[in-house]
XYZ file of C-alpha atoms in Angstrom:
137
model
C 0.045 0.032 0.265
C 1.092 3.412 -0.767
C 2.519 5.557 2.339
C 2.736 9.404 2.480
C 6.257 9.991 3.095
C 6.433 13.797 2.678
C 5.565 14.918 6.531
C 4.245 18.213 5.314
C 1.133 16.818 3.481
C -0.292 14.706 6.439
C -1.948 17.910 8.060
C -4.063 18.216 5.016
C -5.723 15.316 6.010
C -5.982 15.649 9.628
C -9.835 15.388 9.673
C -9.874 12.041 7.689
C -7.875 9.905 9.923
C -9.449 6.791 10.352
C -10.313 5.077 13.651
C -10.990 1.409 14.529
C -14.751 0.854 13.766
C -15.130 2.936 10.756
C -16.444 1.885 7.831
C -14.974 2.312 4.250
C -17.039 1.760 1.261
C -15.977 1.018 -2.383
C -17.717 3.727 -4.164
C -17.461 2.485 -7.796
C -17.224 -1.127 -9.519
C -17.734 -2.965 -12.694
C -20.431 -4.681 -11.000
C -22.795 -4.901 -8.338
C -20.046 -4.838 -5.662
C -20.277 -1.184 -5.245
C -21.083 -0.452 -1.776
C -19.214 -3.466 -0.445
C -17.553 -2.224 2.423
C -14.748 -3.035 5.168
C -14.886 -2.274 8.911
C -11.543 -1.149 10.274
C -9.787 -3.349 12.752
C -6.322 -2.891 14.469
C -5.222 -0.310 12.463
C -1.510 0.293 12.526
C -0.194 3.150 15.089
C 0.641 5.347 11.820
C -2.290 7.659 10.929
C -4.497 5.620 7.903
C -6.578 7.371 5.416
C -8.818 5.937 2.671
C -7.799 5.946 -0.850
C -9.568 6.740 -4.172
C -12.996 5.127 -5.085
C -13.719 4.978 -1.430
C -16.241 6.603 1.277
C -15.229 6.500 4.600
C -17.836 6.459 7.212
C -17.768 6.706 11.388
C -20.405 5.578 12.751
C -21.997 7.447 15.595
C -22.044 5.141 18.126
C -20.010 1.815 19.106
C -21.165 -1.125 17.497
C -20.035 -4.719 18.339
C -16.574 -5.783 16.811
C -17.371 -7.438 13.638
C -21.306 -6.689 13.455
C -21.112 -3.675 11.249
C -18.707 -4.957 8.459
C -20.757 -8.095 8.172
C -24.284 -6.243 7.859
C -23.333 -3.831 5.734
C -22.128 -6.495 3.443
C -25.141 -8.513 3.950
C -27.715 -9.067 1.080
C -30.050 -7.432 3.166
C -28.539 -3.929 3.151
C -27.139 -4.381 -0.497
C -30.602 -4.486 -1.563
C -31.201 -1.013 -0.348
C -28.429 -0.024 -2.653
C -29.212 -1.561 -5.780
C -31.953 0.670 -6.978
C -29.363 4.084 -5.542
C -26.671 3.007 -7.984
C -25.998 4.683 -10.921
C -24.003 3.959 -13.991
C -23.837 1.375 -17.173
C -20.827 -0.272 -17.589
C -19.306 1.487 -14.269
C -21.650 1.227 -11.181
C -21.318 3.523 -8.352
C -22.887 4.448 -5.215
C -22.791 8.170 -3.783
C -22.521 9.141 0.036
C -25.980 10.631 -0.428
C -27.251 7.099 -1.609
C -25.732 5.624 1.505
C -27.337 8.325 3.926
C -30.540 7.016 2.460
C -30.176 3.220 3.638
C -31.349 2.040 7.070
C -29.244 0.044 9.408
C -31.032 -2.476 11.558
C -29.218 -3.810 14.699
C -29.967 -5.582 18.011
C -28.337 -4.889 21.682
C -24.607 -4.154 21.631
C -24.033 -7.672 23.278
C -25.894 -9.696 20.781
C -24.124 -7.725 17.695
C -20.693 -8.640 19.620
C -21.805 -12.114 19.639
C -23.120 -12.111 15.888
C -19.822 -10.474 14.738
C -17.893 -12.844 16.369
C -19.617 -15.969 15.392
C -19.324 -14.532 11.401
C -15.697 -13.893 11.743
C -15.116 -17.205 13.306
C -16.912 -18.907 10.002
C -15.158 -16.588 7.843
C -11.661 -17.417 9.322
C -12.627 -21.252 8.814
C -13.328 -20.532 5.387
C -10.136 -18.757 4.869
C -8.504 -22.158 6.219
C -10.275 -24.516 4.360
C -9.543 -22.396 1.086
C -5.794 -22.294 2.122
C -5.860 -26.033 2.685
C -7.457 -26.701 -0.880
C -4.904 -24.501 -2.419
C -2.107 -26.180 -0.479
C -3.170 -29.652 -1.665
C -3.943 -28.669 -5.128
C -0.027 -28.029 -5.783
C-alpha cells in the first residue's frame, strides 16, 4: 500500500484520519460490488486514510466488533443500495445514497456475538481455502 512520505502533506488529511470501527465503502465497481465495505480493526499506529474510489464512514455510536462490517455486506443491506446505484459500464454509489439507507441492529451484546460468530466462520472458510490450494499444488 502506498505511504505518504512527505510530512508536510499529512496535516491536510488530519480530519480524514481513520479509527477502529470506521467503515470504508467501495464507491465504484464494474458490477454490483459497488457499496461493499470493510470494517476497520487493528489499525497500524501510523495515521491511516482511505484511498481513491472509497467512502469512509464513522458510526455515530459504538457497534459490537465485526457486526457492522458483516451487516453492511449482507444481502439485506445491499438490496437497499441496488436501486440507488448509477451507471452502465461502471456502477457507483454516492454518499447521499448511503445516507438514504437504514441500518438495523440488535443490542450491543448480541452484536458482539453475531460479529464474533461470523468472523469465526470467515476464518474457517479462509483456512479451508488455503488447505485446498496447498493440496492442489
